[in-house]
Amino acid sequence: MAVLAKIRQRSALLIGVIALALFAFIIQDLFTRGSFGQSSKDVGSIDGKDISFEDFRVKVSNVEKSGQGISSTEAANRVWDQEVSIALLSSQFDKLGLRVGEKHILEVLKTDPNIGKNPMFLNAAGVFDVAKFKEYFKTNPEAAQYISAKEKDAELNAKFQIYNTLVKSGLYTTASEGKLKYEMEANKVNFAYAAALYSSIKDSDVKISDDEIVAYMKKNEKKFKADATREIQYVLIEDKASKEDEAEIKAKITALLNGRVEYNAKTGKNDTLPGFRNATNIAEFVNSNSDVPYDSTYVPKNNLPAVDADKLFSLPAGAIYGPYIYGRYYAISKSLGFKAGVNAKASHILIGYEGSQTPNTKEKRTKEEAKAKAEEILAQVQANPDSFMMLAFTSSDDSSAQQGGDLGYFGPNQMVKPFNDFVFNNGIGKVGLVETPFGFHIIKITDKQDGIRLATIAQKIEPSEATSDKVFTLATKFEMEAADKDFAATAKQLGLKVAAPITAKAMDEAFGPLGNQRNIVRWAFDKETNTGDVKRFELANIGHVIAQYKSENKSGLVSVTVARPYVEPILKNQKKAEMLKAKMTGSSLEAIAKSAGVAVQQATNVTLDNPVLPGGVGQEPKVVGNAYSLAANKVSAPIEGNTGVYVVKNISTVKAPAIANHAEYVAKIKAQSASDASRILPALKNNAKIEDNRLQFNY
């Protein structure tokens, strides 16, 4: 009571302290997540046009709901890409003054089957009725809101169709280009050459520094342009079963084979319980002792674990095999006998008709016409069994026509009943005609599989509690020590391996071989995370990742780590080229070849369109181009090619006869440039000023 009295006496003070604490918490929240800490109310901007967070959030939520299993980050990325594309294209539409009328918008809307094929909007002849369409939405305000949003999308789509048409119309191939294409294909050059190959110098003799790679990227900035990235190195400590755990699981499952004596508290006596060998109720025994429930189906050999399939499939009834490893389980299996023809393989030719359940028939026909055609095809197959595949290609209304009617293997009752009964009641090679709700099937049974029924007890190979505790202790120890010491050295001291660093962008979900680990990427980009910070992450069913935020790349270029595999060979070849050029001296091709220690080789009838050198060298356009431009018997200066340094001597250039019409070659160029219009959007994105604030909103 005395304590309660004191609390009452000081209640005003306590309320004041609690209020102050709450106020401090609210102020901190404002600074970190509210208007003081968040630099923008917009999720981003494209060329000065802001994207409202609230609108963005709603769209992301809608994508999440409509996409099965889609993550919030993936949904945010989809919506962001869409918003960027719409903003950039809309700007182009406005510059061009593109406008679309009601008729055009209606035509786009009609392509949506929920509108264009909706019975509510069709007239007596089954044709879309604009008047019905308008009247419906006029009298249904809620639906009108829905169609309003649809109309906005349709308007954008219509404008894009016009824009795309304008772009494609502006892509023009001239007759002069066709003439050049003809000459590149038809003109031929013969030349001799000396080749000092880059491969003659060891890669280990040529070193390329990080600074040289950065300098190359800056000279070729467009090729290596990239968003800001952060490099994260990490150690993975897997939470997996130890050898002792595996041995214990194996011993436990082996012990199930034989009976055991167990004290019965109710009777006060010992009961002898049967083991797997002698159990009378197999299904109950399996379900009581296995992590995988009992399966009574017959299994063909090719569906059994590959390593043990032969032994399992040859088990006589009642015999037991195991323990054996099956994926992440230890298992023992008991044969419950064989059955012939458990699975069947068949091909069919389906002839549908109006009113059948076949969605897309190749031609309109009545049921009687379909039956007559099916009987005709059956007669052809019976007369010539080898014609089945071709007849399926040309006549079947089923999608399996592309595979010659082949349906693959299937089990009992997987097909509609008349089809199932024919296949499983007849032998291999049997051909017949069956009617189902889909139409008439000409069926050919091509194979059958025998199966074995196995009762299998499987217990998961997983770490024991003691092992998981050891893993957790090691992961925590490394996290604490690496925070103050060298990350790699600390890992080495503890017998751990540092994985190859991951270069991540702000909105990445994937984290190298570990898959979707958005929480690690988000941590690395958090404004509270500093270079060198270390944090442990627990990954379900994997273990522990101890990550270190190593560095940030704000240069606008990809990291040296990413660029090196591509850039290093180029720079090495450049250095090798200078070394090889120094050797290639002399006044004649023969003298140059001798000084370089190579032989003079010949190339005949080489074209600019296909500048390939003989002997498996591959394409060398610079070499062939130089040879083509030389006068007869003239020798070139050293040429840096794709595979080495070349010196060429023109033997002769054979010009193709002039032709009056180059239309064929104009058509070739047009075909090659058919996809050029699709490059516009990437080009617009490349030149746009895009500000992405999604990280501020915890995406």
XYZ file of C-alpha atoms in Angstrom:
699
model
C 0.000 0.000 0.000
C 2.893 2.345 0.830
C 4.318 1.791 -2.640
C 0.967 2.572 -4.284
C 0.663 5.751 -2.240
C 4.072 6.926 -3.408
C 3.152 6.202 -7.031
C -0.040 8.237 -6.644
C 1.926 11.096 -5.098
C 4.291 11.192 -8.033
C 1.782 10.417 -10.824
C 2.053 13.929 -12.277
C 5.818 13.522 -12.546
C 5.478 10.089 -14.166
C 2.960 11.392 -16.702
C 5.332 14.221 -17.535
C 8.260 11.835 -18.066
C 6.180 9.530 -20.293
C 4.869 12.495 -22.297
C 8.416 13.801 -22.794
C 9.582 10.353 -23.961
C 6.693 10.083 -26.427
C 7.371 13.596 -27.721
C 11.064 12.732 -28.215
C 10.067 9.572 -30.088
C 7.695 11.511 -32.369
C 10.325 14.196 -33.053
C 12.898 11.511 -33.897
C 10.406 9.823 -36.209
C 9.733 13.140 -37.948
C 13.418 13.666 -38.534
C 14.093 10.136 -39.758
C 10.939 9.351 -41.702
C 8.712 12.375 -41.794
C 8.855 15.748 -43.455
C 12.219 16.690 -41.853
C 14.066 13.540 -42.909
C 12.408 12.780 -46.216
C 13.752 15.115 -48.881
C 10.846 14.741 -51.286
C 7.125 14.041 -51.288
C 7.573 12.679 -54.795
C 8.892 9.242 -55.609
C 10.958 10.716 -58.450
C 10.979 12.977 -61.476
C 11.613 12.602 -65.212
C 12.939 15.686 -66.976
C 11.387 17.863 -64.272
C 8.006 16.083 -64.240
C 7.309 14.823 -60.702
C 5.822 11.417 -59.916
C 3.540 11.640 -56.880
C 4.290 9.063 -54.186
C 0.613 8.502 -53.425
C -0.243 7.732 -57.067
C 2.841 5.544 -57.311
C 1.946 3.643 -54.125
C -1.562 2.874 -55.398
C -0.225 1.601 -58.731
C 2.369 -0.588 -56.992
C -0.352 -2.024 -54.758
C -2.497 -2.836 -57.808
C 0.399 -4.595 -59.533
C 1.103 -6.627 -56.380
C -2.529 -7.730 -56.235
C -2.682 -8.668 -59.900
C 0.687 -10.427 -60.069
C 0.851 -13.861 -58.473
C 3.736 -14.067 -55.994
C 5.246 -10.747 -57.083
C 7.300 -8.898 -54.447
C 6.728 -5.245 -53.541
C 10.164 -4.338 -54.937
C 9.497 -6.094 -58.226
C 6.114 -4.360 -58.442
C 7.765 -0.991 -57.689
C 10.347 -1.616 -60.413
C 7.647 -2.468 -62.943
C 5.608 0.619 -62.131
C 8.712 2.826 -62.167
C 9.757 1.602 -65.613
C 6.206 2.174 -66.836
C 6.070 5.708 -65.383
C 9.435 6.617 -66.926
C 8.367 5.287 -70.339
C 5.002 7.088 -70.235
C 6.605 10.390 -69.177
C 9.274 10.269 -71.886
C 6.899 9.203 -74.654
C 4.191 11.670 -73.598
C 6.756 14.458 -73.878
C 7.466 13.348 -77.460
C 3.747 13.167 -78.231
C 3.285 16.747 -76.980
C 6.249 18.052 -78.984
C 4.774 16.519 -82.139
C 1.284 17.754 -81.299
C -0.208 14.261 -81.550
C -3.954 14.076 -81.014
C -6.369 11.166 -81.141
C -10.122 11.234 -81.633
C -12.919 9.297 -80.005
C -13.085 6.768 -82.849
C -9.407 5.896 -82.512
C -9.733 5.453 -78.746
C -12.779 3.220 -79.240
C -10.863 1.062 -81.712
C -8.114 0.559 -79.124
C -10.645 -0.219 -76.383
C -12.334 -2.813 -78.605
C -9.109 -4.832 -78.736
C -9.670 -5.619 -75.047
C -11.859 -8.792 -75.141
C -13.590 -7.685 -71.907
C -14.936 -4.747 -73.916
C -14.880 -5.671 -77.583
C -16.303 -9.183 -77.020
C -18.536 -8.373 -74.053
C -22.123 -9.509 -74.845
C -23.466 -6.343 -73.138
C -21.961 -4.235 -75.922
C -22.835 -6.424 -78.914
C -25.840 -5.950 -81.195
C -28.086 -8.706 -82.576
C -25.516 -9.466 -85.293
C -22.774 -9.954 -82.658
C -21.009 -6.708 -83.639
C -19.706 -4.125 -81.136
C -22.349 -1.407 -80.710
C -20.951 2.012 -79.743
C -24.369 3.269 -78.645
C -24.829 0.337 -76.219
C -21.314 0.860 -74.897
C -21.853 4.569 -74.184
C -25.316 4.067 -72.715
C -24.059 1.450 -70.243
C -21.408 3.714 -68.774
C -23.732 6.702 -68.808
C -26.186 4.868 -66.553
C -23.509 3.230 -64.335
C -21.373 5.919 -62.622
C -19.104 3.386 -60.845
C -18.345 1.635 -64.128
C -17.804 5.048 -65.746
C -14.861 5.655 -63.406
C -13.346 2.348 -64.491
C -13.753 3.118 -68.208
C -12.319 6.598 -67.701
C -9.028 5.066 -66.576
C -9.202 2.630 -69.493
C -9.727 5.518 -71.915
C -6.587 7.265 -70.647
C -4.554 4.115 -71.291
C -6.223 3.715 -74.687
C -5.388 7.317 -75.597
C -1.718 6.750 -74.751
C -1.755 3.493 -76.720
C -3.336 5.215 -79.729
C -0.771 8.017 -79.645
C 2.025 5.490 -79.413
C 0.667 3.677 -82.489
C 0.767 6.953 -84.432
C 4.213 7.814 -83.055
C 5.594 4.374 -83.880
C 4.185 4.625 -87.416
C 5.813 8.035 -87.880
C 9.176 6.718 -86.684
C 9.034 3.673 -88.951
C 8.030 5.870 -91.882
C 11.053 8.045 -91.206
C 13.411 5.070 -91.459
C 14.256 5.097 -95.149
C 16.748 3.046 -97.119
C 18.112 4.739 -100.248
C 19.082 3.182 -103.562
C 22.667 4.304 -102.862
C 22.673 2.196 -99.690
C 21.397 -0.748 -101.721
C 24.195 -0.200 -104.250
C 26.792 -0.121 -101.466
C 25.368 -3.336 -99.998
C 25.630 -5.011 -103.422
C 29.226 -3.906 -103.876
C 30.191 -5.069 -100.355
C 28.782 -8.503 -101.141
C 30.023 -8.795 -104.733
C 33.403 -6.999 -104.885
C 36.291 -9.305 -103.949
C 39.861 -8.766 -102.909
C 42.866 -11.101 -103.028
C 45.796 -10.333 -100.777
C 48.837 -11.720 -98.992
C 49.403 -10.993 -95.330
C 51.681 -11.495 -92.359
C 49.961 -11.942 -88.995
C 51.636 -11.582 -85.598
C 48.962 -12.907 -83.219
C 48.233 -11.515 -79.759
C 48.210 -15.083 -78.440
C 51.967 -15.293 -79.138
C 52.496 -13.103 -76.034
C 51.482 -14.508 -72.657
C 48.687 -12.670 -70.849
C 50.747 -12.827 -67.656
C 53.424 -10.653 -69.332
C 50.968 -7.763 -69.729
C 49.521 -6.024 -66.667
C 46.482 -3.722 -66.639
C 45.864 -1.411 -63.669
C 42.501 -0.247 -62.310
C 43.375 3.311 -63.408
C 43.827 2.158 -66.991
C 40.429 0.466 -66.944
C 38.765 3.608 -65.527
C 40.496 5.756 -68.191
C 39.191 3.442 -70.947
C 35.649 3.568 -69.519
C 35.741 7.381 -69.429
C 36.728 7.462 -73.112
C 33.802 5.135 -73.881
C 31.368 6.501 -71.322
C 28.135 5.520 -73.085
C 29.108 1.850 -73.146
C 29.836 1.773 -69.415
C 27.179 4.147 -68.098
C 25.544 2.846 -64.947
C 23.482 3.832 -61.932
C 25.249 4.462 -58.637
C 26.216 1.141 -57.061
C 27.507 -0.156 -53.777
C 29.908 -3.053 -53.395
C 29.145 -5.536 -50.641
C 31.448 -8.334 -49.588
C 30.133 -11.125 -47.442
C 30.700 -14.434 -45.734
C 28.057 -17.145 -45.859
C 27.947 -19.520 -42.903
C 25.549 -22.276 -43.854
C 23.250 -23.703 -41.225
C 23.428 -27.277 -42.418
C 23.653 -30.706 -40.878
C 27.068 -31.753 -39.613
C 28.535 -35.198 -40.271
C 27.439 -36.155 -36.770
C 23.896 -34.962 -37.499
C 23.794 -37.012 -40.698
C 25.072 -40.093 -38.888
C 22.397 -39.658 -36.193
C 19.602 -39.284 -38.780
C 20.881 -42.341 -40.645
C 20.999 -44.374 -37.428
C 17.495 -43.215 -36.482
C 15.981 -44.240 -39.802
C 17.885 -47.561 -39.799
C 16.481 -48.341 -36.353
C 12.958 -48.161 -37.814
C 13.610 -51.297 -39.854
C 13.332 -53.639 -36.901
C 10.799 -53.912 -34.092
C 11.355 -52.321 -30.696
C 10.240 -52.882 -27.133
C 8.406 -49.965 -25.524
C 6.984 -49.670 -22.006
C 3.184 -49.221 -21.902
C 2.256 -47.026 -18.926
C -1.436 -48.040 -19.110
C -0.813 -51.782 -18.889
C 2.410 -51.592 -16.922
C 4.005 -54.004 -19.373
C 6.460 -53.825 -22.267
C 4.945 -53.850 -25.756
C 6.800 -55.184 -28.773
C 6.145 -52.786 -31.659
C 6.739 -53.980 -35.239
C 9.380 -52.350 -37.432
C 9.183 -51.338 -41.068
C 9.991 -54.891 -42.180
C 6.989 -56.421 -40.410
C 4.493 -53.550 -40.146
C 1.009 -54.639 -41.203
C -0.405 -51.161 -41.804
C 2.294 -49.732 -44.086
C 0.570 -46.408 -44.784
C 0.084 -45.694 -41.069
C 3.685 -46.693 -40.254
C 5.106 -44.433 -42.982
C 2.957 -41.458 -42.016
C 3.940 -41.873 -38.361
C 7.679 -41.940 -39.040
C 8.302 -40.034 -42.280
C 8.683 -36.354 -43.112
C 7.113 -37.164 -46.500
C 3.607 -38.705 -46.504
C 2.812 -42.138 -47.904
C 2.240 -42.246 -51.677
C 0.298 -45.226 -53.022
C 0.911 -44.521 -56.734
C 3.004 -46.727 -59.004
C 6.152 -44.963 -60.150
C 7.970 -45.587 -63.472
C 11.723 -46.082 -63.329
C 12.578 -42.703 -64.826
C 10.800 -40.958 -61.929
C 12.925 -42.665 -59.275
C 16.109 -41.107 -57.804
C 18.654 -41.435 -60.622
C 21.523 -42.908 -58.559
C 19.383 -45.623 -56.973
C 16.766 -46.141 -59.703
C 18.086 -49.508 -60.940
C 18.193 -51.067 -57.475
C 14.851 -49.622 -56.388
C 13.067 -50.710 -59.559
C 14.383 -54.266 -59.300
C 13.220 -54.760 -55.688
C 10.992 -57.837 -55.323
C 7.752 -57.372 -53.382
C 8.419 -57.062 -49.633
C 12.129 -56.308 -50.045
C 13.682 -53.194 -48.495
C 16.376 -50.895 -49.868
C 18.311 -48.274 -47.943
C 19.119 -46.116 -46.176
C 19.973 -43.987 -49.207
C 20.178 -40.260 -49.811
C 17.369 -38.739 -51.859
C 17.882 -35.010 -52.270
C 17.895 -33.547 -48.754
C 16.515 -36.718 -47.145
C 17.710 -40.068 -45.831
C 15.244 -42.692 -47.032
C 14.389 -46.379 -46.818
C 11.973 -47.942 -49.302
C 9.931 -51.137 -49.289
C 8.605 -52.648 -52.489
C 4.868 -53.234 -52.574
C 4.930 -54.832 -56.023
C 4.918 -54.012 -59.738
C 2.208 -53.068 -62.174
C 2.372 -53.110 -65.958
C 1.361 -50.099 -68.029
C 1.009 -47.567 -65.221
C 1.773 -44.711 -67.604
C 1.047 -44.440 -71.296
C 2.378 -42.358 -74.147
C 0.097 -41.507 -77.046
C -0.307 -39.218 -80.025
C -3.592 -37.936 -81.358
C -5.176 -35.957 -84.167
C -8.122 -33.903 -82.912
C -10.923 -32.897 -85.250
C -13.194 -30.360 -83.570
C -16.497 -28.937 -84.715
C -18.860 -26.072 -83.913
C -20.198 -26.710 -80.435
C -17.286 -28.884 -79.264
C -14.961 -27.749 -76.463
C -12.061 -27.258 -78.864
C -11.340 -23.502 -78.679
C -9.799 -22.938 -82.119
C -10.613 -25.253 -84.991
C -8.696 -24.828 -88.242
C -11.941 -24.735 -90.197
C -15.650 -24.487 -89.446
C -17.462 -27.802 -89.619
C -20.518 -29.580 -88.252
C -20.288 -32.617 -86.009
C -21.181 -34.890 -88.932
C -18.479 -33.301 -91.104
C -15.942 -33.672 -88.297
C -16.763 -37.355 -87.859
C -16.470 -37.989 -91.599
C -13.090 -36.235 -91.710
C -11.844 -38.157 -88.658
C -12.869 -41.488 -90.251
C -11.084 -40.486 -93.441
C -7.868 -39.671 -91.526
C -8.160 -42.931 -89.553
C -8.278 -44.878 -92.829
C -5.171 -43.029 -94.062
C -3.273 -43.818 -90.847
C -4.296 -47.485 -90.926
C -3.162 -47.735 -94.550
C 0.129 -45.915 -93.833
C 1.048 -45.712 -90.100
C 4.080 -43.522 -90.900
C 1.750 -40.755 -92.118
C 0.418 -40.055 -88.594
C 2.885 -37.266 -87.720
C 2.376 -35.342 -90.965
C -1.417 -35.687 -90.733
C -1.270 -34.306 -87.180
C 0.788 -31.330 -88.403
C -1.675 -30.494 -91.139
C -5.059 -31.551 -89.724
C -5.151 -31.599 -85.918
C -7.007 -28.804 -84.092
C -4.961 -29.392 -80.927
C -1.809 -27.457 -79.954
C 0.051 -30.789 -79.935
C -0.063 -30.634 -83.756
C 3.304 -28.815 -83.605
C 4.769 -31.964 -81.985
C 3.152 -34.283 -84.534
C 0.305 -34.982 -82.096
C 2.638 -36.284 -79.363
C 1.065 -35.879 -75.883
C 3.976 -37.363 -73.940
C 3.490 -39.715 -70.967
C 0.428 -39.481 -68.719
C -1.127 -41.523 -65.945
C -4.591 -43.034 -65.511
C -7.507 -40.568 -65.369
C -5.412 -37.606 -66.496
C -7.283 -37.573 -69.797
C -11.014 -37.342 -70.432
C -12.655 -40.776 -69.797
C -13.227 -42.112 -73.363
C -9.658 -41.139 -74.288
C -8.278 -42.641 -71.047
C -10.201 -45.917 -71.488
C -8.989 -46.427 -75.047
C -5.334 -45.830 -74.170
C -5.216 -47.942 -71.004
C -7.354 -50.800 -72.359
C -5.289 -51.343 -75.520
C -1.719 -52.255 -76.330
C 1.198 -50.319 -77.830
C 0.707 -49.579 -81.525
C -3.095 -49.646 -81.402
C -4.791 -46.944 -83.506
C -8.444 -46.030 -83.088
C -11.122 -43.331 -83.198
C -12.679 -41.941 -80.001
C -15.269 -39.227 -79.451
C -14.993 -36.825 -76.486
C -16.530 -33.405 -75.685
C -13.512 -31.891 -77.514
C -14.299 -33.622 -80.787
C -13.073 -36.764 -82.565
C -9.621 -38.143 -81.730
C -7.572 -40.452 -83.928
C -5.350 -42.002 -81.242
C -2.091 -43.923 -81.593
C -0.660 -45.600 -78.466
C 3.106 -45.236 -78.771
C 4.496 -46.552 -75.456
C 3.689 -47.743 -71.958
C 5.689 -47.728 -68.732
C 5.669 -50.314 -65.964
C 5.760 -49.016 -62.411
C 6.673 -50.015 -58.892
C 4.810 -49.037 -55.744
C 7.213 -48.050 -52.975
C 6.515 -47.308 -49.337
C 9.222 -44.813 -48.455
C 10.178 -43.384 -45.090
C 12.142 -40.172 -45.612
C 13.641 -38.021 -42.886
C 15.051 -34.604 -43.664
C 18.773 -34.078 -43.307
C 18.837 -30.926 -41.225
C 21.065 -29.475 -38.542
C 20.492 -30.392 -34.925
C 19.820 -27.677 -32.373
C 23.400 -28.017 -31.112
C 24.787 -27.548 -34.641
C 22.575 -24.514 -35.294
C 23.736 -23.022 -31.983
C 27.381 -23.474 -33.009
C 26.688 -21.850 -36.392
C 24.922 -18.920 -34.720
C 27.784 -18.473 -32.228
C 30.372 -18.490 -35.029
C 28.348 -16.033 -37.136
C 27.885 -13.668 -34.169
C 31.565 -13.885 -33.247
C 32.636 -13.064 -36.792
C 30.151 -10.168 -36.990
C 31.517 -8.631 -33.786
C 35.203 -9.108 -34.604
C 34.916 -8.028 -38.262
C 33.317 -4.756 -37.177
C 36.651 -3.557 -35.752
C 39.171 -5.578 -37.754
C 40.045 -6.385 -41.352
C 37.094 -8.322 -42.808
C 39.086 -10.805 -44.928
C 41.795 -11.403 -42.298
C 39.201 -12.039 -39.593
C 37.379 -14.500 -41.844
C 40.626 -16.355 -42.507
C 41.412 -16.595 -38.774
C 38.027 -18.194 -38.145
C 38.355 -20.579 -41.110
C 35.711 -18.778 -43.165
C 35.747 -17.837 -46.845
C 34.906 -14.374 -48.169
C 32.679 -14.708 -51.240
C 33.165 -12.678 -54.429
C 31.820 -9.162 -53.766
C 28.365 -8.212 -55.054
C 27.828 -4.932 -56.911
C 24.258 -3.815 -56.259
C 22.049 -0.991 -57.499
C 19.626 0.756 -55.165
C 16.525 -1.123 -56.361
C 18.076 -4.565 -56.850
C 16.496 -7.557 -55.164
C 18.892 -10.258 -56.301
C 22.047 -10.686 -54.259
C 24.366 -12.808 -56.383
C 23.998 -16.575 -55.902
C 21.837 -16.068 -52.797
C 18.873 -14.891 -54.862
C 16.295 -12.444 -53.557
C 17.810 -10.764 -50.479
C 16.357 -7.278 -50.722
C 16.996 -6.610 -47.011
C 20.795 -6.796 -47.549
C 20.690 -4.388 -50.511
C 18.360 -1.999 -48.664
C 20.754 -1.990 -45.669
C 23.739 -1.182 -47.891
C 21.900 1.837 -49.336
C 20.503 3.051 -46.009
C 21.757 6.563 -45.206
C 22.748 5.332 -41.728
C 25.079 2.671 -43.196
C 28.681 3.802 -43.569
C 31.600 2.380 -45.535
C 33.097 -0.537 -43.605
C 29.942 -1.274 -41.579
C 29.230 -4.946 -40.894
C 25.860 -6.598 -40.276
C 24.636 -10.160 -39.875
C 21.537 -11.363 -41.714
C 19.713 -14.614 -40.983
C 18.539 -16.325 -44.170
C 15.757 -18.875 -43.810
C 16.818 -22.412 -44.820
C 20.286 -21.136 -45.752
C 22.172 -19.834 -42.750
C 23.823 -16.548 -41.852
C 25.272 -13.868 -44.100
C 27.717 -11.446 -42.535
C 27.934 -8.540 -44.961
C 30.262 -5.547 -45.146
C 29.455 -2.393 -47.078
C 32.770 -2.090 -48.875
C 32.556 0.904 -51.224
C 30.305 3.182 -53.262
C 30.568 3.984 -56.949
C 29.091 7.398 -57.779
C 31.059 7.853 -60.998
C 28.134 6.998 -63.240
C 30.237 4.145 -64.645
C 30.138 0.452 -63.860
C 32.622 -0.712 -61.239
C 36.131 -1.780 -62.214
C 35.271 -5.302 -60.984
C 32.378 -5.532 -63.459
C 34.254 -3.853 -66.323
C 37.569 -5.712 -66.036
C 36.513 -8.992 -67.764
C 35.421 -6.956 -70.819
C 38.010 -4.148 -70.825
C 41.153 -6.003 -69.736
C 41.472 -8.157 -72.902
C 41.067 -5.026 -75.068
C 43.778 -3.108 -73.211
C 46.070 -6.136 -73.130
C 45.727 -6.501 -76.903
C 46.532 -2.812 -77.329
C 49.753 -3.246 -75.340
C 50.570 -6.468 -77.170
C 49.971 -4.656 -80.479
C 52.699 -2.117 -79.665
C 55.097 -4.934 -78.744
C 54.325 -6.802 -81.989
C 54.560 -3.685 -84.169
C 58.080 -3.109 -82.906
C 59.061 -6.507 -84.347
C 57.382 -6.023 -87.734
C 60.071 -4.190 -89.677
C 61.226 -4.481 -93.285
C 60.705 -3.009 -96.764
C 58.730 -5.944 -98.159
C 55.987 -8.208 -96.867
C 58.379 -11.156 -96.826
C 60.949 -9.201 -94.798
C 58.276 -8.068 -92.314
C 57.029 -11.648 -91.913
C 60.592 -12.863 -91.312
C 61.271 -10.184 -88.692
C 58.066 -11.154 -86.858
C 58.835 -14.878 -87.127
C 55.676 -15.693 -89.090
C 54.856 -17.008 -92.557
C 53.243 -15.077 -95.415
C 49.676 -16.295 -95.976
C 47.143 -15.862 -98.778
C 43.497 -14.743 -98.711
C 41.364 -15.066 -101.848
C 37.955 -13.753 -102.868
C 37.271 -12.024 -99.564
C 34.363 -9.555 -99.427
C 33.755 -6.525 -97.216
C 30.351 -7.956 -96.298
C 31.942 -11.114 -94.880
C 35.513 -10.124 -93.937
C 36.616 -13.556 -92.698
C 40.224 -14.711 -93.046
C 40.965 -18.384 -93.804
C 42.241 -20.911 -91.274
C 39.627 -20.261 -88.607
C 40.965 -16.782 -87.823
C 37.506 -15.242 -87.880
C 36.331 -11.789 -88.870
C 38.954 -9.093 -89.448
C 37.083 -6.136 -90.975
C 39.961 -3.644 -90.507
C 42.397 -5.968 -92.253
C 40.082 -6.666 -95.203
C 39.112 -2.987 -95.454
C 42.785 -1.959 -95.658
C 43.524 -4.627 -98.275
C 40.560 -3.435 -100.347
C 41.699 0.210 -100.241
C 45.275 -0.530 -101.354
C 46.459 -0.328 -104.950
C 47.778 -3.566 -106.483
C 51.150 -4.715 -105.035
C 51.109 -2.026 -102.343
C 51.947 -2.994 -98.743
C 50.070 -1.571 -95.765
C 51.331 -0.244 -92.467
C 50.762 -2.556 -89.461
C 47.008 -2.943 -88.726
C 45.641 -3.708 -85.253
C 43.048 -6.398 -85.889
C 40.820 -8.502 -83.636
C 43.305 -11.359 -83.237
C 46.678 -9.782 -83.954
C 48.708 -7.200 -85.865
C 48.560 -7.609 -89.648
C 50.493 -6.278 -92.616
C 48.777 -6.854 -95.980
C 49.758 -6.665 -99.637
C 47.029 -6.229 -102.247
C 47.306 -8.798 -105.047
C 44.173 -7.786 -106.923
C 40.715 -6.257 -106.439
C 37.924 -7.717 -108.544
C 35.005 -5.327 -109.021
C 31.579 -6.880 -109.613
C 29.681 -5.927 -112.776
C 27.334 -2.946 -112.420
C 23.615 -3.733 -112.181
C 20.716 -1.387 -112.898
C 18.412 -2.339 -110.018
C 19.498 -2.707 -106.373
C 16.006 -3.331 -104.942
C 16.984 -6.765 -103.614
C 19.791 -5.203 -101.569
C 17.629 -2.320 -100.381
C 15.199 -4.947 -99.057
C 18.021 -6.699 -97.190
C 19.017 -3.486 -95.406
C 15.396 -2.769 -94.550
C 15.062 -6.215 -92.991
C 18.231 -5.655 -90.945
C 16.944 -2.296 -89.658
C 13.375 -3.470 -88.962
C 13.902 -3.277 -85.195
C 15.515 0.185 -85.191
C 12.296 1.815 -83.963
C 12.535 -0.184 -80.722
C 15.778 1.629 -79.885
C 14.015 4.975 -79.407
C 12.862 4.471 -75.825
C 16.320 3.373 -74.550
C 17.782 6.417 -76.325
C 15.230 8.722 -74.668
C 16.044 7.206 -71.251
C 19.750 7.621 -71.910
C 19.350 11.355 -72.565
C 16.749 12.099 -69.881
C 17.349 13.590 -66.457
C 15.828 10.994 -64.141
C 15.674 11.383 -60.356
C 14.762 8.264 -58.416
C 13.696 8.746 -54.768
C 12.169 5.302 -54.195
C 14.665 4.402 -51.477
C 13.303 7.236 -49.319
C 9.959 5.420 -49.290
C 11.445 2.083 -48.175
C 10.966 0.199 -51.478
